[in-house]
Amino acid sequence: MATKKITGYAAMASGQKLTPFEYDPPELKEHDVRVEVTHCGLCYTDVQAIDDYYGITKFPFVPGHEIVGRVTELGPAVTEVKKGDRIGIGWQGRSCMKCEWCVRGEEQLCKEVAHNGVWEPHGGFASSISVDSRFAHPIPSDMNSEDAAVLLCAGISVYNPLRSNVTGQPMKIGVVGVGGLGHLAIQFAHALGYEVTAISSSPGKKEEALGFGADHFILSSDREALRRLELSFDMHLYTAHGEVDWTTLSLTVRNNGKIVVVGFSNVPVKFEPLELVVHQQSITGSFIGNRAMMREMLSFAQQQGIRPKIELMPMAKVNEAIQRVKENMARYRIVLVN
Ligand SMILES: [Zn+2]
Ligand SMILES: [Zn+2]
């Protein structure tokens, strides 16, 4: 009996629009599960990968890495999930499980990271996908699938640095960029008890940023307002894609404070060494999170009622959705539904 083909949406070459694309289901490895995709969020990283921004995209490329669906088939060694379970998968679909980082439980830093994306061989803008079951996360039963989808990449990307950089003192956090990541960062930082300042280039986002739990709102172009906050912030989470005045931003960071870059900004990070040295500041990055943090994040979001703001679109409108993200029109995340 011929196996049913998977229907996905693929870019055939760099920068091209996605077109319907059929392919054979990959053979399941021993720990793999096959998942029928019901929902998949659209992340800016998908858009960059279509354009081969990272230089590792293999075409035909089926993007999509904020996936929720039902398990339909199990590899022989799968013990953690069963058929019919509703599970979620973020960017990481597998890891080598034996390098020093995997052994320490920091699988997101696995040496094989370039091959660990759920995009390989094909991602979530499809009828079905297969992943290592150890990266298939159970979704809390009363969480919507579309909300869960967005938490699996945007959510973990901001939750991890907010939880990993706790000083033990009351903390002032700046969230730079109020978009797909930033609107969740504000909610998580507020729920974790931090004093949150949203810093955005769009005056129109003020009311919503305050609604998400920000205590203050500052326009990123308002250098005077930023200068008044000299040495104020314990940490900025930098989630934006646009240009930023790094020197002014670093003036606002306290002694021993940090600027944590999450997501892949297109703009270079430029720093004057003076502030960095005199105030012992750090600029650092944060990449998704490990499996334990992912499960903690989902449970914390569910308990605290943290929900992404979403536009739902049918999977067939994927190109329209990509266009909205490119034009910075999505408020704040688009989830495609099969
Ligand atoms: Zn993502
Ligand atoms: Zn590894």
mmCIF file of C-alpha atoms and ligand atoms in Angstrom:
data_model
loop_
_atom_site.group_PDB
_atom_site.id
_atom_site.type_symbol
_atom_site.label_atom_id
_atom_site.label_comp_id
_atom_site.label_asym_id
_atom_site.label_seq_id
_atom_site.Cartn_x
_atom_site.Cartn_y
_atom_site.Cartn_z
ATOM 1 C CA MET A 1 0.000 0.000 0.000
ATOM 2 C CA ALA A 2 1.411 3.391 -0.960
ATOM 3 C CA THR A 3 1.994 5.721 2.007
ATOM 4 C CA LYS A 4 -0.015 8.892 2.005
ATOM 5 C CA LYS A 5 2.068 11.854 0.912
ATOM 6 C CA ILE A 6 2.503 14.933 3.117
ATOM 7 C CA THR A 7 1.157 18.175 1.733
ATOM 8 C CA GLY A 8 3.213 21.195 2.702
ATOM 9 C CA TYR A 9 4.083 24.676 1.519
ATOM 10 C CA ALA A 10 7.657 25.101 0.335
ATOM 11 C CA ALA A 11 10.005 27.755 -0.964
ATOM 12 C CA MET A 12 11.752 26.167 -3.949
ATOM 13 C CA ALA A 13 14.636 28.650 -3.800
ATOM 14 C CA SER A 14 15.835 31.538 -1.676
ATOM 15 C CA GLY A 15 13.358 34.395 -1.330
ATOM 16 C CA GLN A 16 10.592 32.687 -3.326
ATOM 17 C CA LYS A 17 6.923 32.545 -2.430
ATOM 18 C CA LEU A 18 5.789 29.255 -0.934
ATOM 19 C CA THR A 19 3.990 26.831 -3.225
ATOM 20 C CA PRO A 20 2.110 23.598 -2.429
ATOM 21 C CA PHE A 21 4.604 20.745 -2.258
ATOM 22 C CA GLU A 22 4.061 17.001 -1.759
ATOM 23 C CA TYR A 23 6.623 14.647 -0.265
ATOM 24 C CA ASP A 24 6.920 11.196 1.256
ATOM 25 C CA PRO A 25 6.666 10.949 5.055
ATOM 26 C CA PRO A 26 10.192 10.507 6.454
ATOM 27 C CA GLU A 27 10.899 7.141 8.051
ATOM 28 C CA LEU A 28 10.528 7.307 11.844
ATOM 29 C CA LYS A 29 13.726 6.864 13.857
ATOM 30 C CA GLU A 30 13.364 4.883 17.068
ATOM 31 C CA HIS A 31 12.485 7.845 19.303
ATOM 32 C CA ASP A 32 10.407 9.690 16.662
ATOM 33 C CA VAL A 33 6.716 10.382 16.523
ATOM 34 C CA ARG A 34 4.613 11.427 13.591
ATOM 35 C CA VAL A 35 2.311 14.336 14.303
ATOM 36 C CA GLU A 36 -0.691 15.565 12.374
ATOM 37 C CA VAL A 37 -0.282 19.354 12.395
ATOM 38 C CA THR A 38 -3.335 21.369 13.432
ATOM 39 C CA HIS A 39 -1.689 24.752 14.120
ATOM 40 C CA CYS A 40 1.620 26.380 13.255
ATOM 41 C CA GLY A 41 2.751 29.879 14.206
ATOM 42 C CA LEU A 42 4.706 32.090 11.817
ATOM 43 C CA CYS A 43 7.956 33.364 13.342
ATOM 44 C CA TYR A 44 10.256 36.014 11.874
ATOM 45 C CA THR A 45 12.950 33.324 11.793
ATOM 46 C CA ASP A 46 10.868 31.424 9.200
ATOM 47 C CA VAL A 47 10.849 34.515 7.012
ATOM 48 C CA GLN A 48 14.625 34.931 7.381
ATOM 49 C CA ALA A 49 15.226 31.246 6.622
ATOM 50 C CA ILE A 50 13.147 31.474 3.413
ATOM 51 C CA ASP A 51 15.581 34.199 2.360
ATOM 52 C CA ASP A 52 18.489 31.942 3.492
ATOM 53 C CA TYR A 53 19.630 34.639 5.911
ATOM 54 C CA TYR A 54 21.491 32.004 7.987
ATOM 55 C CA GLY A 55 23.129 30.334 4.990
ATOM 56 C CA ILE A 56 21.940 26.843 6.022
ATOM 57 C CA THR A 57 18.513 26.587 4.375
ATOM 58 C CA LYS A 58 18.019 23.513 2.196
ATOM 59 C CA PHE A 59 15.505 23.908 -0.614
ATOM 60 C CA PRO A 60 12.733 22.928 -1.161
ATOM 61 C CA PHE A 61 12.238 24.479 2.281
ATOM 62 C CA VAL A 62 9.043 23.950 4.291
ATOM 63 C CA PRO A 63 9.171 26.503 7.155
ATOM 64 C CA GLY A 64 7.169 26.451 10.382
ATOM 65 C CA HIS A 65 8.409 25.734 13.926
ATOM 66 C CA GLU A 66 5.638 26.683 16.369
ATOM 67 C CA ILE A 67 3.728 23.470 15.928
ATOM 68 C CA VAL A 68 0.770 21.920 17.720
ATOM 69 C CA GLY A 69 -0.808 18.684 16.596
ATOM 70 C CA ARG A 70 -1.882 15.137 17.430
ATOM 71 C CA VAL A 71 0.440 12.143 17.590
ATOM 72 C CA THR A 72 -0.500 9.584 14.922
ATOM 73 C CA GLU A 73 2.414 7.144 14.895
ATOM 74 C CA LEU A 74 5.165 6.083 17.302
ATOM 75 C CA GLY A 75 8.741 4.897 16.760
ATOM 76 C CA PRO A 76 9.670 1.653 18.628
ATOM 77 C CA ALA A 77 11.510 3.372 21.547
ATOM 78 C CA VAL A 78 8.895 6.059 22.285
ATOM 79 C CA THR A 79 7.677 5.961 25.885
ATOM 80 C CA GLU A 80 6.772 9.553 26.807
ATOM 81 C CA VAL A 81 3.834 10.148 24.480
ATOM 82 C CA LYS A 82 1.055 8.037 23.045
ATOM 83 C CA LYS A 83 -1.110 8.058 19.967
ATOM 84 C CA GLY A 84 -3.743 10.784 20.056
ATOM 85 C CA ASP A 85 -1.829 13.020 22.483
ATOM 86 C CA ARG A 86 -1.911 16.749 21.755
ATOM 87 C CA ILE A 87 1.688 17.920 21.757
ATOM 88 C CA GLY A 88 3.715 20.984 20.840
ATOM 89 C CA ILE A 89 7.085 21.368 19.161
ATOM 90 C CA GLY A 90 9.206 24.486 19.022
ATOM 91 C CA TRP A 91 12.228 25.186 16.835
ATOM 92 C CA GLN A 92 14.191 22.234 18.223
ATOM 93 C CA GLY A 93 12.954 18.913 16.882
ATOM 94 C CA ARG A 94 15.877 16.746 17.997
ATOM 95 C CA SER A 95 19.418 16.808 19.371
ATOM 96 C CA CYS A 96 22.397 14.445 19.457
ATOM 97 C CA MET A 97 21.687 13.591 23.153
ATOM 98 C CA LYS A 98 25.378 12.790 23.715
ATOM 99 C CA CYS A 99 27.505 15.940 23.404
ATOM 100 C CA GLU A 100 28.546 17.753 26.606
ATOM 101 C CA TRP A 101 25.654 20.239 26.296
ATOM 102 C CA CYS A 102 23.000 17.583 25.754
ATOM 103 C CA VAL A 103 24.357 15.565 28.688
ATOM 104 C CA ARG A 104 24.078 18.686 30.905
ATOM 105 C CA GLY A 105 20.469 19.218 29.871
ATOM 106 C CA GLU A 106 21.262 22.272 27.717
ATOM 107 C CA GLU A 107 20.075 20.611 24.522
ATOM 108 C CA GLN A 108 19.445 23.948 22.815
ATOM 109 C CA LEU A 109 23.255 24.396 22.777
ATOM 110 C CA CYS A 110 23.895 20.961 21.215
ATOM 111 C CA LYS A 111 26.946 20.805 18.954
ATOM 112 C CA GLU A 112 24.692 19.627 16.132
ATOM 113 C CA VAL A 113 22.473 22.701 16.463
ATOM 114 C CA ALA A 114 22.502 23.448 12.742
ATOM 115 C CA HIS A 115 20.741 20.094 12.166
ATOM 116 C CA ASN A 116 18.391 20.147 15.158
ATOM 117 C CA GLY A 117 15.700 22.375 13.690
ATOM 118 C CA VAL A 118 12.277 20.896 13.192
ATOM 119 C CA TRP A 119 12.631 22.270 9.634
ATOM 120 C CA GLU A 120 14.797 19.236 8.778
ATOM 121 C CA PRO A 121 13.810 17.630 6.532
ATOM 122 C CA HIS A 122 10.581 19.675 6.378
ATOM 123 C CA GLY A 123 8.834 21.950 8.874
ATOM 124 C CA GLY A 124 5.382 22.637 10.234
ATOM 125 C CA PHE A 125 3.617 24.374 7.347
ATOM 126 C CA ALA A 126 2.429 20.926 6.350
ATOM 127 C CA SER A 127 -0.200 18.296 7.066
ATOM 128 C CA SER A 128 2.212 16.223 9.149
ATOM 129 C CA ILE A 129 5.707 16.250 10.629
ATOM 130 C CA SER A 130 8.016 13.848 12.436
ATOM 131 C CA VAL A 131 10.209 14.762 15.421
ATOM 132 C CA ASP A 132 12.078 13.163 18.290
ATOM 133 C CA SER A 133 9.399 12.494 20.915
ATOM 134 C CA ARG A 134 11.692 13.907 23.622
ATOM 135 C CA PHE A 135 11.122 17.329 22.030
ATOM 136 C CA ALA A 136 7.354 16.835 21.755
ATOM 137 C CA HIS A 137 5.965 18.739 24.731
ATOM 138 C CA PRO A 138 2.598 17.992 26.320
ATOM 139 C CA ILE A 139 0.218 20.981 26.165
ATOM 140 C CA PRO A 140 -1.750 21.840 29.340
ATOM 141 C CA SER A 141 -5.287 20.559 28.747
ATOM 142 C CA ASP A 142 -7.046 23.931 29.064
ATOM 143 C CA MET A 143 -4.616 25.866 26.874
ATOM 144 C CA ASN A 144 -5.742 26.747 23.326
ATOM 145 C CA SER A 145 -3.673 25.151 20.590
ATOM 146 C CA GLU A 146 -3.064 28.507 18.885
ATOM 147 C CA ASP A 147 -1.799 30.059 22.126
ATOM 148 C CA ALA A 148 0.423 27.073 22.817
ATOM 149 C CA ALA A 149 1.885 27.244 19.303
ATOM 150 C CA VAL A 150 3.217 30.772 19.809
ATOM 151 C CA LEU A 151 4.573 30.024 23.279
ATOM 152 C CA LEU A 152 6.708 27.191 21.835
ATOM 153 C CA CYS A 153 9.141 29.598 20.146
ATOM 154 C CA ALA A 154 8.313 33.225 20.993
ATOM 155 C CA GLY A 155 7.339 32.288 24.563
ATOM 156 C CA ILE A 156 10.358 30.173 25.453
ATOM 157 C CA SER A 157 12.738 32.648 23.774
ATOM 158 C CA VAL A 158 11.764 35.377 26.243
ATOM 159 C CA TYR A 159 10.894 33.264 29.293
ATOM 160 C CA ASN A 160 14.313 31.570 29.403
ATOM 161 C CA PRO A 161 16.402 34.778 29.802
ATOM 162 C CA LEU A 162 13.867 36.243 32.255
ATOM 163 C CA ARG A 163 14.232 33.154 34.466
ATOM 164 C CA SER A 164 17.958 32.534 33.946
ATOM 165 C CA ASN A 165 19.164 36.036 34.874
ATOM 166 C CA VAL A 166 17.391 36.522 38.191
ATOM 167 C CA THR A 167 19.511 38.570 40.633
ATOM 168 C CA GLY A 168 17.473 37.832 43.755
ATOM 169 C CA GLN A 169 16.708 41.575 44.145
ATOM 170 C CA PRO A 170 13.697 43.484 42.778
ATOM 171 C CA MET A 171 14.491 43.850 39.102
ATOM 172 C CA LYS A 172 13.813 46.530 36.510
ATOM 173 C CA ILE A 173 13.481 45.075 33.043
ATOM 174 C CA GLY A 174 13.344 46.870 29.712
ATOM 175 C CA VAL A 175 11.638 45.112 26.830
ATOM 176 C CA VAL A 176 12.988 46.632 23.629
ATOM 177 C CA GLY A 177 10.544 45.986 20.785
ATOM 178 C CA VAL A 178 6.848 45.293 21.294
ATOM 179 C CA GLY A 179 6.185 42.609 18.688
ATOM 180 C CA GLY A 180 5.748 38.835 18.610
ATOM 181 C CA LEU A 181 8.447 38.284 21.253
ATOM 182 C CA GLY A 182 8.147 41.604 23.083
ATOM 183 C CA HIS A 183 4.422 41.411 23.837
ATOM 184 C CA LEU A 184 5.021 38.061 25.549
ATOM 185 C CA ALA A 185 8.187 39.291 27.293
ATOM 186 C CA ILE A 186 6.144 42.092 28.906
ATOM 187 C CA GLN A 187 3.537 39.602 30.143
ATOM 188 C CA PHE A 188 6.082 37.109 31.500
ATOM 189 C CA ALA A 189 8.254 39.800 33.131
ATOM 190 C CA HIS A 190 5.182 41.338 34.793
ATOM 191 C CA ALA A 191 3.961 37.938 36.036
ATOM 192 C CA LEU A 192 7.444 37.209 37.423
ATOM 193 C CA GLY A 193 7.152 40.365 39.537
ATOM 194 C CA TYR A 194 9.620 42.611 37.698
ATOM 195 C CA GLU A 195 9.095 46.323 37.021
ATOM 196 C CA VAL A 196 8.702 46.441 33.259
ATOM 197 C CA THR A 197 9.390 49.252 30.804
ATOM 198 C CA ALA A 198 8.334 48.718 27.189
ATOM 199 C CA ILE A 199 10.601 50.525 24.709
ATOM 200 C CA SER A 200 9.169 50.736 21.207
ATOM 201 C CA SER A 201 9.553 52.719 17.990
ATOM 202 C CA SER A 202 5.728 52.788 17.550
ATOM 203 C CA PRO A 203 3.781 55.343 19.629
ATOM 204 C CA GLY A 204 0.621 53.402 18.675
ATOM 205 C CA LYS A 205 1.706 50.434 20.805
ATOM 206 C CA LYS A 206 1.678 52.327 24.111
ATOM 207 C CA GLU A 207 -1.829 51.431 25.294
ATOM 208 C CA GLU A 208 -1.455 47.780 24.401
ATOM 209 C CA ALA A 209 1.991 47.541 26.003
ATOM 210 C CA LEU A 210 0.523 48.896 29.250
ATOM 211 C CA GLY A 211 -2.376 46.453 28.834
ATOM 212 C CA PHE A 212 0.092 43.553 28.588
ATOM 213 C CA GLY A 213 1.471 44.588 31.989
ATOM 214 C CA ALA A 214 4.190 47.163 31.267
ATOM 215 C CA ASP A 215 4.560 49.701 34.089
ATOM 216 C CA HIS A 216 6.059 52.304 31.750
ATOM 217 C CA PHE A 217 6.321 52.982 28.026
ATOM 218 C CA ILE A 218 9.114 54.897 26.289
ATOM 219 C CA LEU A 219 9.586 55.667 22.612
ATOM 220 C CA SER A 220 12.957 54.340 21.462
ATOM 221 C CA SER A 221 13.509 57.622 19.602
ATOM 222 C CA ASP A 222 13.035 59.632 22.826
ATOM 223 C CA ARG A 223 16.686 59.906 23.833
ATOM 224 C CA GLU A 224 15.910 62.444 26.544
ATOM 225 C CA ALA A 225 13.528 60.070 28.300
ATOM 226 C CA LEU A 226 16.084 57.280 28.038
ATOM 227 C CA ARG A 227 18.890 59.482 29.337
ATOM 228 C CA ARG A 228 16.783 60.280 32.405
ATOM 229 C CA LEU A 229 16.883 56.548 33.170
ATOM 230 C CA GLU A 230 20.647 56.436 33.385
ATOM 231 C CA LEU A 231 21.899 53.373 35.286
ATOM 232 C CA SER A 232 18.321 52.141 35.928
ATOM 233 C CA PHE A 233 17.814 48.763 34.327
ATOM 234 C CA ASP A 234 19.046 45.406 35.551
ATOM 235 C CA MET A 235 18.362 43.938 32.151
ATOM 236 C CA HIS A 236 17.044 44.797 28.737
ATOM 237 C CA LEU A 237 15.558 42.078 26.606
ATOM 238 C CA TYR A 238 16.318 43.189 23.076
ATOM 239 C CA THR A 239 13.616 41.702 20.824
ATOM 240 C CA ALA A 240 13.426 44.336 18.072
ATOM 241 C CA HIS A 241 14.411 44.146 14.423
ATOM 242 C CA GLY A 242 14.930 47.839 13.773
ATOM 243 C CA GLU A 243 17.849 50.187 14.333
ATOM 244 C CA VAL A 244 18.542 51.187 17.915
ATOM 245 C CA ASP A 245 20.901 53.679 19.525
ATOM 246 C CA TRP A 246 23.040 51.207 21.471
ATOM 247 C CA THR A 247 25.023 53.913 23.237
ATOM 248 C CA THR A 248 21.913 55.518 24.724
ATOM 249 C CA LEU A 249 20.503 52.114 25.587
ATOM 250 C CA SER A 250 23.674 51.081 27.416
ATOM 251 C CA LEU A 251 23.608 54.332 29.421
ATOM 252 C CA THR A 252 20.366 53.106 30.998
ATOM 253 C CA VAL A 253 21.858 49.813 32.238
ATOM 254 C CA ARG A 254 22.887 49.482 35.901
ATOM 255 C CA ASN A 255 26.268 48.328 37.157
ATOM 256 C CA ASN A 256 26.627 44.618 36.395
ATOM 257 C CA GLY A 257 23.485 44.852 34.225
ATOM 258 C CA LYS A 258 22.861 43.056 30.976
ATOM 259 C CA ILE A 259 21.442 43.511 27.557
ATOM 260 C CA VAL A 260 20.176 40.154 26.347
ATOM 261 C CA VAL A 261 19.589 39.799 22.627
ATOM 262 C CA VAL A 262 16.841 37.334 21.683
ATOM 263 C CA GLY A 263 15.671 36.582 18.187
ATOM 264 C CA PHE A 264 17.827 37.324 15.201
ATOM 265 C CA SER A 265 17.946 41.021 14.626
ATOM 266 C CA ASN A 266 19.025 42.170 11.166
ATOM 267 C CA VAL A 267 20.896 45.110 12.656
ATOM 268 C CA PRO A 268 24.417 44.909 14.023
ATOM 269 C CA VAL A 269 24.961 45.291 17.758
ATOM 270 C CA LYS A 270 27.243 48.303 18.248
ATOM 271 C CA PHE A 271 28.787 49.121 21.593
ATOM 272 C CA GLU A 272 31.042 51.781 23.046
ATOM 273 C CA PRO A 273 33.459 49.963 25.349
ATOM 274 C CA LEU A 274 33.440 52.831 27.878
ATOM 275 C CA GLU A 275 30.009 52.159 29.450
ATOM 276 C CA LEU A 276 30.508 48.438 29.188
ATOM 277 C CA VAL A 277 33.778 48.558 31.102
ATOM 278 C CA VAL A 278 33.031 51.276 33.678
ATOM 279 C CA HIS A 279 29.678 49.769 34.633
ATOM 280 C CA GLN A 280 30.662 46.132 34.131
ATOM 281 C CA GLN A 281 27.798 45.643 31.731
ATOM 282 C CA SER A 282 27.340 42.540 29.631
ATOM 283 C CA ILE A 283 25.800 42.067 26.296
ATOM 284 C CA THR A 284 24.720 38.511 25.791
ATOM 285 C CA GLY A 285 22.407 36.329 23.766
ATOM 286 C CA SER A 286 19.804 33.753 24.636
ATOM 287 C CA PHE A 287 18.619 30.925 22.407
ATOM 288 C CA ILE A 288 15.208 29.284 22.970
ATOM 289 C CA GLY A 289 15.499 27.126 26.121
ATOM 290 C CA ASN A 290 16.047 23.548 27.228
ATOM 291 C CA ARG A 291 13.302 20.938 27.564
ATOM 292 C CA ALA A 292 12.821 21.462 31.287
ATOM 293 C CA MET A 293 12.462 25.235 30.820
ATOM 294 C CA MET A 294 9.974 24.676 27.987
ATOM 295 C CA ARG A 295 7.707 22.614 30.233
ATOM 296 C CA GLU A 296 8.038 25.076 33.107
ATOM 297 C CA MET A 297 7.175 27.953 30.728
ATOM 298 C CA LEU A 298 4.034 26.243 29.417
ATOM 299 C CA SER A 299 2.836 25.535 32.942
ATOM 300 C CA PHE A 300 3.659 29.072 34.181
ATOM 301 C CA ALA A 301 1.846 30.639 31.198
ATOM 302 C CA GLN A 302 -1.199 28.504 31.874
ATOM 303 C CA GLN A 303 -1.271 29.337 35.616
ATOM 304 C CA GLN A 304 -0.760 33.057 35.022
ATOM 305 C CA GLY A 305 -3.151 33.337 32.096
ATOM 306 C CA ILE A 306 -0.399 34.542 29.747
ATOM 307 C CA ARG A 307 -1.691 34.483 26.191
ATOM 308 C CA PRO A 308 -0.183 35.716 22.955
ATOM 309 C CA LYS A 309 -2.274 38.080 20.868
ATOM 310 C CA ILE A 310 -2.934 36.204 17.669
ATOM 311 C CA GLU A 311 -4.304 36.506 14.176
ATOM 312 C CA LEU A 312 -5.573 33.155 12.876
ATOM 313 C CA MET A 313 -5.276 32.430 9.155
ATOM 314 C CA PRO A 314 -5.801 29.291 7.092
ATOM 315 C CA MET A 315 -2.576 27.487 6.126
ATOM 316 C CA ALA A 316 -3.383 28.097 2.439
ATOM 317 C CA LYS A 317 -2.895 31.837 3.043
ATOM 318 C CA VAL A 318 0.692 31.358 4.157
ATOM 319 C CA ASN A 319 2.117 33.824 1.598
ATOM 320 C CA GLU A 320 -0.306 36.518 2.715
ATOM 321 C CA ALA A 321 0.743 35.853 6.310
ATOM 322 C CA ILE A 322 4.443 36.144 5.413
ATOM 323 C CA GLN A 323 3.756 39.445 3.686
ATOM 324 C CA ARG A 324 2.027 40.783 6.817
ATOM 325 C CA VAL A 325 5.016 39.828 8.948
ATOM 326 C CA LYS A 326 7.460 41.412 6.456
ATOM 327 C CA GLU A 327 5.470 44.636 6.534
ATOM 328 C CA ASN A 328 5.407 44.562 10.355
ATOM 329 C CA MET A 329 1.589 44.409 10.245
ATOM 330 C CA ALA A 330 0.973 41.263 12.335
ATOM 331 C CA ARG A 331 -0.528 41.980 15.775
ATOM 332 C CA TYR A 332 1.300 40.269 17.278
ATOM 333 C CA ARG A 333 1.661 36.787 15.897
ATOM 334 C CA ILE A 334 0.009 34.905 13.050
ATOM 335 C CA VAL A 335 -0.962 31.269 13.551
ATOM 336 C CA LEU A 336 -1.814 29.178 10.499
ATOM 337 C CA VAL A 337 -4.519 26.589 10.907
ATOM 338 C CA ASN A 338 -4.868 23.344 8.948
HETATM 339 ZN ZN ZN B 1 10.828 31.113 16.078
HETATM 340 ZN ZN ZN B 2 24.134 17.390 21.540
#
